[in-house]
Tab-separated table of C-alpha atoms in Angstrom:
chain	number	residue	atom	x	y	z
A	263	ALA	CA	8.308	-55.430	-58.454
A	264	GLY	CA	4.992	-54.355	-59.772
A	265	GLN	CA	3.959	-53.355	-63.244
A	266	ARG	CA	5.778	-50.349	-64.453
A	267	ARG	CA	4.301	-47.427	-66.254
A	268	GLY	CA	4.225	-48.276	-69.962
A	269	GLU	CA	4.045	-52.050	-69.497
A	270	ALA	CA	0.290	-51.953	-70.070
A	271	GLY	CA	0.785	-49.193	-72.537
A	272	THR	CA	-0.341	-46.054	-70.711
A	273	ARG	CA	0.058	-43.231	-73.218
A	274	ARG	CA	-1.108	-39.723	-73.563
A	275	ARG	CA	-3.121	-40.429	-76.638
A	276	ARG	CA	-6.476	-38.882	-77.375
A	277	ALA	CA	-8.934	-41.239	-79.042
A	278	PRO	CA	-11.582	-39.424	-81.000
A	279	ALA	CA	-14.938	-39.486	-79.291
A	280	VAL	CA	-17.516	-41.517	-81.145
A	281	ARG	CA	-20.724	-39.704	-81.831
A	282	GLU	CA	-23.836	-41.590	-81.295
A	283	GLY	CA	-25.055	-40.884	-84.804
A	284	ALA	CA	-22.035	-42.714	-86.131
A	285	ALA	CA	-22.879	-45.856	-84.227
A	286	PHE	CA	-25.351	-47.083	-86.749
A	287	SER	CA	-26.297	-46.714	-90.390
A	288	SER	CA	-29.710	-46.248	-91.950
A	289	ALA	CA	-29.835	-50.042	-92.211
A	290	THR	CA	-29.730	-50.456	-88.449
A	291	ALA	CA	-31.628	-47.338	-87.433
A	292	PRO	CA	-35.225	-47.712	-86.225
A	293	ALA	CA	-37.999	-47.102	-88.693
A	294	VAL	CA	-39.368	-43.584	-88.724
A	295	GLY	CA	-42.463	-43.258	-86.522
A	296	THR	CA	-41.880	-46.550	-84.650
A	297	LEU	CA	-40.243	-44.903	-81.655
A	298	SER	CA	-40.909	-41.709	-79.586
A	299	ARG	CA	-38.230	-39.055	-79.528
A	300	ASP	CA	-37.065	-40.297	-76.130
A	301	GLY	CA	-37.047	-43.907	-77.448
A	302	GLU	CA	-35.049	-42.874	-80.395
A	303	GLU	CA	-32.447	-41.182	-78.185
A	304	ARG	CA	-32.259	-44.216	-75.957
A	305	GLU	CA	-31.756	-46.485	-78.913
A	306	LEU	CA	-29.094	-44.294	-80.357
A	307	ARG	CA	-27.354	-44.161	-76.982
A	308	ARG	CA	-27.452	-47.944	-76.745
A	309	LEU	CA	-25.912	-48.420	-80.168
A	310	TRP	CA	-23.138	-45.960	-79.381
A	311	LEU	CA	-22.407	-47.615	-76.089
A	312	GLU	CA	-22.268	-51.050	-77.633
A	313	SER	CA	-19.930	-49.710	-80.364
A	314	ILE	CA	-17.332	-48.516	-77.839
A	315	ILE	CA	-17.741	-51.440	-75.445
A	316	GLY	CA	-17.532	-53.957	-78.246
A	317	ARG	CA	-20.357	-56.185	-77.109
A	318	PRO	CA	-24.170	-55.965	-76.347
A	319	LEU	CA	-25.166	-54.345	-73.043
A	320	ARG	CA	-25.949	-56.728	-70.226
A	321	ALA	CA	-29.154	-56.462	-68.241
A	322	SER	CA	-27.224	-55.076	-65.273
A	323	GLU	CA	-25.805	-52.258	-67.477
A	324	HIS	CA	-29.023	-50.847	-68.899
A	325	LYS	CA	-28.928	-48.033	-66.336
A	326	LEU	CA	-26.349	-46.527	-68.597
A	327	LEU	CA	-29.057	-45.714	-71.088
A	328	SER	CA	-30.598	-43.234	-68.554
A	329	SER	CA	-27.373	-41.171	-68.374
A	330	SER	CA	-26.918	-38.121	-70.483
A	331	THR	CA	-25.184	-38.727	-73.779
A	332	PRO	CA	-22.730	-35.746	-73.479
A	333	ALA	CA	-21.666	-36.916	-69.988
A	334	LEU	CA	-21.042	-40.487	-71.326
A	335	GLN	CA	-19.021	-39.152	-74.264
A	336	GLU	CA	-16.986	-36.831	-71.982
A	337	ASN	CA	-15.983	-39.669	-69.753
A	338	GLU	CA	-15.140	-41.844	-72.689
A	339	ALA	CA	-13.001	-39.093	-74.120
A	340	ASP	CA	-11.204	-38.610	-70.804
A	341	ILE	CA	-10.200	-42.209	-70.484
A	342	SER	CA	-9.295	-42.467	-74.136
A	343	ASP	CA	-7.049	-39.412	-73.678
A	344	MET	CA	-5.224	-40.830	-70.591
A	345	LEU	CA	-5.094	-44.568	-71.346
A	346	CYS	CA	-3.969	-46.598	-74.319
A	347	GLU	CA	-6.580	-48.023	-76.655
A	348	GLU	CA	-6.177	-51.618	-75.371
A	349	THR	CA	-6.570	-50.661	-71.711
A	350	VAL	CA	-9.654	-48.573	-72.506
A	351	ALA	CA	-11.241	-51.481	-74.395
A	352	ARG	CA	-10.501	-53.880	-71.557
A	353	LEU	CA	-11.740	-51.486	-68.932
A	354	LEU	CA	-15.057	-50.687	-70.671
A	355	ASP	CA	-15.669	-54.295	-71.442
A	356	ARG	CA	-15.207	-55.268	-67.778
A	357	ASN	CA	-16.888	-52.256	-66.128
A	358	PRO	CA	-18.690	-49.865	-68.587
A	359	LYS	CA	-20.447	-48.300	-65.538
A	360	VAL	CA	-17.434	-46.082	-65.078
A	361	LEU	CA	-18.921	-43.964	-67.846
A	362	GLN	CA	-21.721	-42.953	-65.488
A	363	MET	CA	-19.368	-41.023	-63.182
A	364	LYS	CA	-19.684	-37.288	-62.901
A	365	PRO	CA	-17.825	-35.687	-65.849
A	366	GLY	CA	-14.237	-34.836	-64.990
A	367	THR	CA	-14.112	-37.283	-62.110
A	368	LEU	CA	-12.423	-40.148	-64.161
A	369	ARG	CA	-9.672	-37.766	-65.287
A	370	SER	CA	-8.971	-36.460	-61.892
A	371	LYS	CA	-8.946	-39.891	-60.273
A	372	LEU	CA	-6.622	-41.409	-62.813
A	373	ARG	CA	-4.206	-38.449	-62.328
A	374	PHE	CA	-4.415	-38.937	-58.534
A	375	LEU	CA	-3.506	-42.651	-58.958
A	376	GLU	CA	-0.666	-41.837	-61.227
A	377	ASP	CA	0.722	-39.261	-58.812
A	378	SER	CA	0.147	-41.459	-55.677
A	379	PHE	CA	1.707	-44.645	-57.150
A	380	PRO	CA	4.260	-43.376	-59.788
A	381	SER	CA	5.786	-46.691	-60.582
A	382	LEU	CA	2.428	-48.318	-61.417
A	383	ASP	CA	0.312	-48.140	-64.545
A	384	ALA	CA	-2.871	-46.331	-63.416
A	385	GLY	CA	-4.913	-47.877	-66.272
A	386	ALA	CA	-3.917	-51.443	-65.393
A	387	LEU	CA	-4.507	-50.773	-61.728
A	388	VAL	CA	-8.045	-49.558	-62.345
A	389	PHE	CA	-8.681	-52.428	-64.731
A	390	ARG	CA	-7.763	-54.925	-62.009
A	391	THR	CA	-9.792	-53.078	-59.310
A	392	PRO	CA	-12.473	-50.848	-60.864
A	393	ARG	CA	-13.788	-50.231	-57.296
A	394	LEU	CA	-10.917	-47.762	-56.781
A	395	LEU	CA	-12.711	-45.272	-59.033
A	396	ASN	CA	-15.682	-45.282	-56.655
A	397	ILE	CA	-13.554	-44.412	-53.553
A	398	ALA	CA	-12.760	-40.815	-52.693
A	399	THR	CA	-9.187	-39.779	-53.322
A	400	GLY	CA	-8.740	-38.604	-49.832
A	401	LYS	CA	-9.814	-41.984	-48.393
A	402	ILE	CA	-7.337	-43.781	-50.711
A	403	ALA	CA	-4.569	-41.532	-49.534
A	404	ARG	CA	-5.351	-42.061	-45.890
A	405	ASN	CA	-5.622	-45.885	-46.369
A	406	ALA	CA	-2.342	-45.991	-48.178
A	407	ALA	CA	-0.607	-44.003	-45.463
A	408	GLU	CA	-2.095	-46.207	-42.699
A	409	LEU	CA	-1.120	-49.387	-44.625
A	410	CYS	CA	2.522	-48.156	-44.883
A	411	GLN	CA	2.620	-47.567	-41.161
A	412	LEU	CA	0.909	-50.898	-40.355
A	413	LEU	CA	3.305	-52.952	-42.507
A	414	GLN	CA	6.361	-50.812	-41.866
A	415	LEU	CA	6.935	-49.983	-45.491
A	416	ARG	CA	8.548	-46.954	-47.156
A	417	ASP	CA	7.353	-47.661	-50.665
A	418	ILE	CA	3.831	-49.096	-51.045
A	419	ASP	CA	3.670	-49.331	-54.782
A	420	ASN	CA	4.682	-52.977	-55.028
A	421	LEU	CA	2.184	-54.049	-52.331
A	422	VAL	CA	-0.645	-52.029	-53.994
A	423	TRP	CA	0.105	-53.760	-57.322
A	424	ARG	CA	-0.089	-57.233	-55.771
A	425	ALA	CA	-3.256	-56.522	-53.667
A	426	PRO	CA	-4.987	-53.233	-54.820
A	427	HIS	CA	-8.090	-54.254	-52.938
A	428	LEU	CA	-6.301	-53.382	-49.729
A	429	LEU	CA	-6.806	-49.673	-50.557
A	430	ALA	CA	-10.549	-50.223	-50.260
A	431	ARG	CA	-10.299	-51.652	-46.758
A	432	THR	CA	-10.347	-49.443	-43.603
A	433	PRO	CA	-7.092	-49.324	-41.641
A	434	THR	CA	-8.945	-50.655	-38.570
A	435	THR	CA	-10.111	-53.766	-40.508
A	436	LEU	CA	-6.588	-54.443	-41.861
A	437	GLU	CA	-5.027	-54.055	-38.412
A	438	ASP	CA	-7.630	-56.454	-36.954
A	439	ASN	CA	-7.008	-58.980	-39.779
A	440	LEU	CA	-3.204	-58.801	-39.113
A	441	MET	CA	-3.782	-59.524	-35.387
A	442	LYS	CA	-5.995	-62.481	-36.181
A	443	LEU	CA	-3.542	-63.907	-38.701
A	444	ALA	CA	-0.744	-63.766	-36.094
A	445	TYR	CA	-2.959	-65.505	-33.574
A	446	LEU	CA	-4.049	-68.313	-35.921
A	447	LEU	CA	-0.403	-68.966	-37.033
A	448	GLN	CA	1.007	-68.418	-33.553
A	449	LEU	CA	3.390	-65.742	-34.837
A	450	ASN	CA	4.671	-62.582	-33.200
A	451	GLN	CA	3.829	-59.320	-34.867
A	452	PRO	CA	7.120	-58.845	-36.713
A	453	ASP	CA	6.865	-62.244	-38.204
A	454	ALA	CA	3.227	-61.750	-39.136
A	455	ILE	CA	4.203	-58.470	-40.883
A	456	LYS	CA	6.950	-60.267	-42.832
A	457	LEU	CA	4.467	-62.999	-43.884
A	458	VAL	CA	2.068	-60.358	-45.158
A	459	GLN	CA	4.749	-58.468	-47.023
A	460	LYS	CA	5.417	-61.811	-48.925
A	461	ASN	CA	1.748	-62.098	-49.740
A	462	PRO	CA	-0.351	-59.047	-48.885
A	463	ALA	CA	-3.595	-60.630	-49.983
A	464	LEU	CA	-3.561	-62.485	-46.662
A	465	LEU	CA	-5.034	-59.347	-45.103
A	466	LEU	CA	-8.149	-59.682	-47.271
A	467	TYR	CA	-9.191	-62.984	-45.822
A	468	SER	CA	-11.609	-63.329	-42.906
A	469	SER	CA	-10.447	-65.050	-39.731
A	470	ASP	CA	-13.052	-67.804	-40.145
A	471	GLY	CA	-11.857	-68.570	-43.676
A	472	LEU	CA	-8.202	-68.626	-42.584
A	473	ALA	CA	-8.981	-70.954	-39.661
A	474	GLU	CA	-10.743	-73.421	-41.918
A	475	LYS	CA	-7.788	-73.558	-44.294
A	476	LEU	CA	-5.312	-73.946	-41.520
A	477	PHE	CA	-7.395	-76.819	-40.045
A	478	ALA	CA	-7.258	-78.594	-43.411
A	479	LEU	CA	-3.487	-78.297	-43.429
A	480	ARG	CA	-3.102	-79.334	-39.757
A	481	GLU	CA	-5.126	-82.451	-40.337
A	482	VAL	CA	-2.436	-83.828	-42.570
A	483	LEU	CA	0.788	-81.877	-41.566
A	484	GLY	CA	0.336	-81.262	-37.917
A	485	ASP	CA	0.488	-77.777	-36.310
A	486	GLU	CA	4.172	-77.048	-36.651
A	487	ARG	CA	4.491	-78.352	-40.203
A	488	ALA	CA	1.311	-76.450	-41.301
A	489	ARG	CA	2.687	-73.181	-39.966
A	490	ASP	CA	6.034	-73.834	-41.724
A	491	ALA	CA	4.260	-74.675	-44.943
A	492	VAL	CA	2.351	-71.339	-44.816
A	493	TRP	CA	5.515	-69.452	-43.981
A	494	ARG	CA	7.274	-70.931	-47.084
A	495	GLN	CA	4.254	-70.596	-49.349
A	496	PRO	CA	1.702	-67.960	-48.160
A	497	MET	CA	-0.249	-68.618	-51.327
A	498	LEU	CA	-1.530	-71.846	-49.715
A	499	LEU	CA	-4.094	-69.736	-47.883
A	500	GLY	CA	-5.455	-68.519	-51.086
A	501	LEU	CA	-6.753	-71.970	-51.888
A	502	SER	CA	-10.155	-73.056	-50.714
A	503	PRO	CA	-10.354	-75.622	-47.821
A	504	ASP	CA	-11.873	-78.185	-50.195
A	505	THR	CA	-9.134	-77.732	-52.757
A	506	LEU	CA	-6.460	-78.045	-50.012
A	507	ARG	CA	-7.936	-81.271	-48.694
A	508	HIS	CA	-8.269	-82.764	-52.188
A	509	ARG	CA	-4.748	-81.979	-53.268
A	510	LEU	CA	-3.253	-83.129	-49.973
A	511	GLU	CA	-5.090	-86.462	-50.299
A	512	ARG	CA	-4.066	-86.930	-53.929
A	513	LEU	CA	-0.378	-86.118	-53.246
A	514	GLY	CA	-0.371	-88.271	-50.154
A	515	SER	CA	-1.578	-91.322	-52.143
A	516	ILE	CA	1.073	-90.678	-54.786
A	517	ALA	CA	3.957	-90.225	-52.309
A	518	LYS	CA	3.167	-93.526	-50.583
A	519	ARG	CA	4.392	-95.391	-53.607
A	520	VAL	CA	7.871	-93.905	-53.769
A	521	PRO	CA	10.194	-94.051	-50.738
A	522	LEU	CA	11.994	-90.782	-51.414
A	523	TRP	CA	8.787	-88.939	-52.041
A	524	GLN	CA	7.303	-90.252	-48.789
A	525	GLU	CA	10.399	-89.200	-46.905
A	526	HIS	CA	10.246	-85.612	-48.294
A	527	PHE	CA	6.445	-85.193	-48.470
A	528	LEU	CA	6.096	-82.807	-45.556
A	529	HIS	CA	8.793	-80.554	-46.802
A	530	ASP	CA	7.709	-80.688	-50.532
A	531	CYS	CA	3.995	-80.334	-50.218
A	532	SER	CA	4.105	-76.613	-49.533
A	533	GLN	CA	5.677	-76.030	-52.914
A	534	ILE	CA	3.570	-78.530	-54.754
A	535	LEU	CA	0.077	-77.642	-53.449
A	536	VAL	CA	0.161	-74.177	-55.153
A	537	ARG	CA	0.981	-75.621	-58.532
A	538	PRO	CA	-1.792	-76.478	-61.062
A	539	GLU	CA	-3.224	-79.867	-60.288
A	540	THR	CA	-2.805	-80.919	-63.917
A	541	ARG	CA	0.930	-81.328	-63.176
A	542	TYR	CA	0.261	-84.088	-60.687
A	543	VAL	CA	-0.437	-86.448	-63.559
A	544	ARG	CA	3.321	-86.457	-64.159
A	545	LEU	CA	3.950	-87.774	-60.678
A	546	GLU	CA	1.184	-90.332	-61.067
A	547	ASP	CA	2.571	-91.610	-64.323
A	548	ILE	CA	6.032	-92.076	-62.763
A	549	ALA	CA	4.653	-93.874	-59.673
A	550	ALA	CA	2.496	-96.154	-61.864
A	551	HIS	CA	4.847	-97.107	-64.683
A	552	TYR	CA	8.508	-96.887	-63.591
A	553	ARG	CA	10.444	-99.499	-61.629
A	554	PRO	CA	12.351	-99.828	-59.431
A	555	LEU	CA	10.816	-96.827	-57.699
A	556	GLU	CA	13.409	-96.995	-54.877
A	557	ASP	CA	15.978	-95.669	-57.396
A	558	VAL	CA	14.078	-92.414	-57.974
A	559	THR	CA	16.577	-89.683	-57.018
A	560	ASN	CA	14.438	-86.539	-57.413
A	561	THR	CA	11.776	-85.264	-55.106
A	562	MET	CA	8.240	-84.472	-56.231
A	563	ALA	CA	8.876	-80.692	-56.063
A	564	SER	CA	11.977	-80.834	-58.331
A	565	LEU	CA	10.212	-83.037	-60.838
A	566	LEU	CA	7.187	-80.676	-61.125
A	567	ALA	CA	9.542	-77.631	-61.442
A	568	TYR	CA	11.289	-79.145	-64.448
A	569	PRO	CA	9.885	-77.850	-67.871
A	570	MET	CA	7.507	-80.447	-69.342
A	571	LYS	CA	9.017	-80.264	-72.845
A	572	ASP	CA	12.502	-81.091	-71.606
A	573	PHE	CA	11.220	-83.629	-69.104
A	574	ALA	CA	9.386	-85.567	-71.919
A	575	ARG	CA	12.387	-85.349	-74.153
A	576	LEU	CA	14.643	-86.982	-71.611
A	577	LYS	CA	12.098	-89.776	-71.150
A	578	TYR	CA	12.788	-89.968	-67.405
A	579	ILE	CA	16.381	-91.338	-67.997
A	580	GLU	CA	18.298	-88.666	-66.154
A	581	TRP	CA	16.684	-88.871	-62.721
A	582	MET	CA	16.701	-92.632	-62.381
A	583	PRO	CA	20.066	-94.305	-61.977
A	584	ALA	CA	18.784	-97.741	-63.021
A	585	ALA	CA	17.477	-96.279	-66.301
A	586	ARG	CA	20.769	-94.481	-66.922
A	587	ARG	CA	22.733	-97.674	-66.532
A	588	GLN	CA	20.412	-99.439	-68.906
A	589	ALA	CA	20.513	-96.632	-71.468
A	590	TYR	CA	24.235	-95.797	-71.409
A	591	GLY	CA	25.828	-98.944	-69.944
A	592	ALA	CA	27.606	-99.168	-66.567
A	593	GLU	CA	30.898	-97.712	-67.777
A	594	GLU	CA	29.393	-94.757	-69.626
A	595	HIS	CA	27.139	-94.063	-66.650
A	596	GLU	CA	30.158	-93.913	-64.371
A	597	GLY	CA	31.884	-91.560	-66.718
A	598	ASN	CA	28.882	-89.232	-66.863
A	599	HIS	CA	28.603	-89.314	-63.060
A	600	THR	CA	32.219	-88.273	-62.628
A	601	GLY	CA	31.992	-85.568	-65.186
A	602	GLY	CA	33.420	-87.426	-68.266
A	603	GLY	CA	31.612	-87.779	-71.561
A	604	ASN	CA	29.153	-85.452	-73.261
A	605	SER	CA	25.873	-87.430	-73.291
A	606	ALA	CA	22.428	-86.401	-72.290
A	607	GLY	CA	23.455	-87.171	-68.691
A	608	ASP	CA	25.743	-84.064	-68.709
A	609	GLU	CA	23.222	-82.075	-70.603
A	610	ALA	CA	20.665	-82.413	-67.844
A	611	GLY	CA	22.792	-83.099	-64.799
A	612	ASP	CA	20.908	-80.406	-62.813
A	613	ILE	CA	17.981	-82.775	-62.291
A	614	ARG	CA	19.828	-85.910	-61.234
C-alpha cells in the first residue's frame, strides 16, 4: 500500500558537506597561470559537483557551474541531512539540478512532503518525480485535496505513491481526463472512478492515446470484451498501441494450435498481455513440441503464472494427462488423481 517511511532508508543523518577544495588533489588541479580566477573557481566547482554526483557532468547540466558554490553546498547539505546516503546519491545522479534551487527551499519542500504524505518516503517520492520539487507547496496541497474529492478518497498516500505525477496536473485536467475515460470505455462515473483507483496512471493519458489503444483491443476482442479486459487489467492501457497489436497477434497465433487455449483466449488475454513478452516462448514451446495438444489441461494464463524453475523441473508432466499416464503408469496416475500416493503429481497438483 505504498512505500513506507524507512523502506528507502529515510534517516535524519547529516552527511558532511564536501568542500570544493577537497574534490581534487594537486595532481588533478589546473596548472598555475593557465586559468583565470573565474576559470579556476569554475573548474573547482565542476570537480566538486562531479565528486558528489559520482559521474561527469552532462552538457545539459553545465548551468550548475554558474551557480554560487555556497548555495550548491547548502542544498547538498540539506538533502544529506534529511535523506539517507543511497537516496541522495540516486537523486543527484538522476537530477543534480535540484542543487540550483534557492537555499533552504529543498529542506522546506522535503518537510512539506513528509507532513502531507506521512506514510510515504519523501526521498523516494522525489527521486521518482523530481518535478515535485519545482511545484509550489500550496499548489501541491490544492491538487491533492481536489484529487481526493474527485476520486472520493479519504487517504491519498497510496494513490500518490503509485502515480505521483498526478500532483503536477491541474484538477481541471484530471477531471476532464476522467470524463473522457468514462466516455471511451462506456462507463458510468462511479465505475470510472473505481477503475482509476485500481490504476491511477490512467488519468495521465490523453484521450487520443487511450482511443488508439482501445481500438487495437477492439479489433481483436470486440467492444464488450475489450472493455472487460481493461476492467480486469487497467495496465493494458499503459502499453503502446503497437505493442498491444503485436502481442495480440502473437498470442492469437499460439492459441490457435491448442483447443483449450483457443477456447479461453478472450478471457486469458487480459492477464497475459501485461506479462513480459519473453514468457510467451514457454507457450510457443508447448504448442510446437508437445502432443497430443488436446490433452493440455491448463490455460495460457495459469501456465505463465507458474514459476519457471518449477515448471522446468516438472518437465510439463503435471499439466498433461497423457504425459502423466506415460510417466507413472495408468494405475499410479489414477491413484494420484484420487489423492493416493506421494509422487510429483501430488506435489504440484495445483497446476493440473
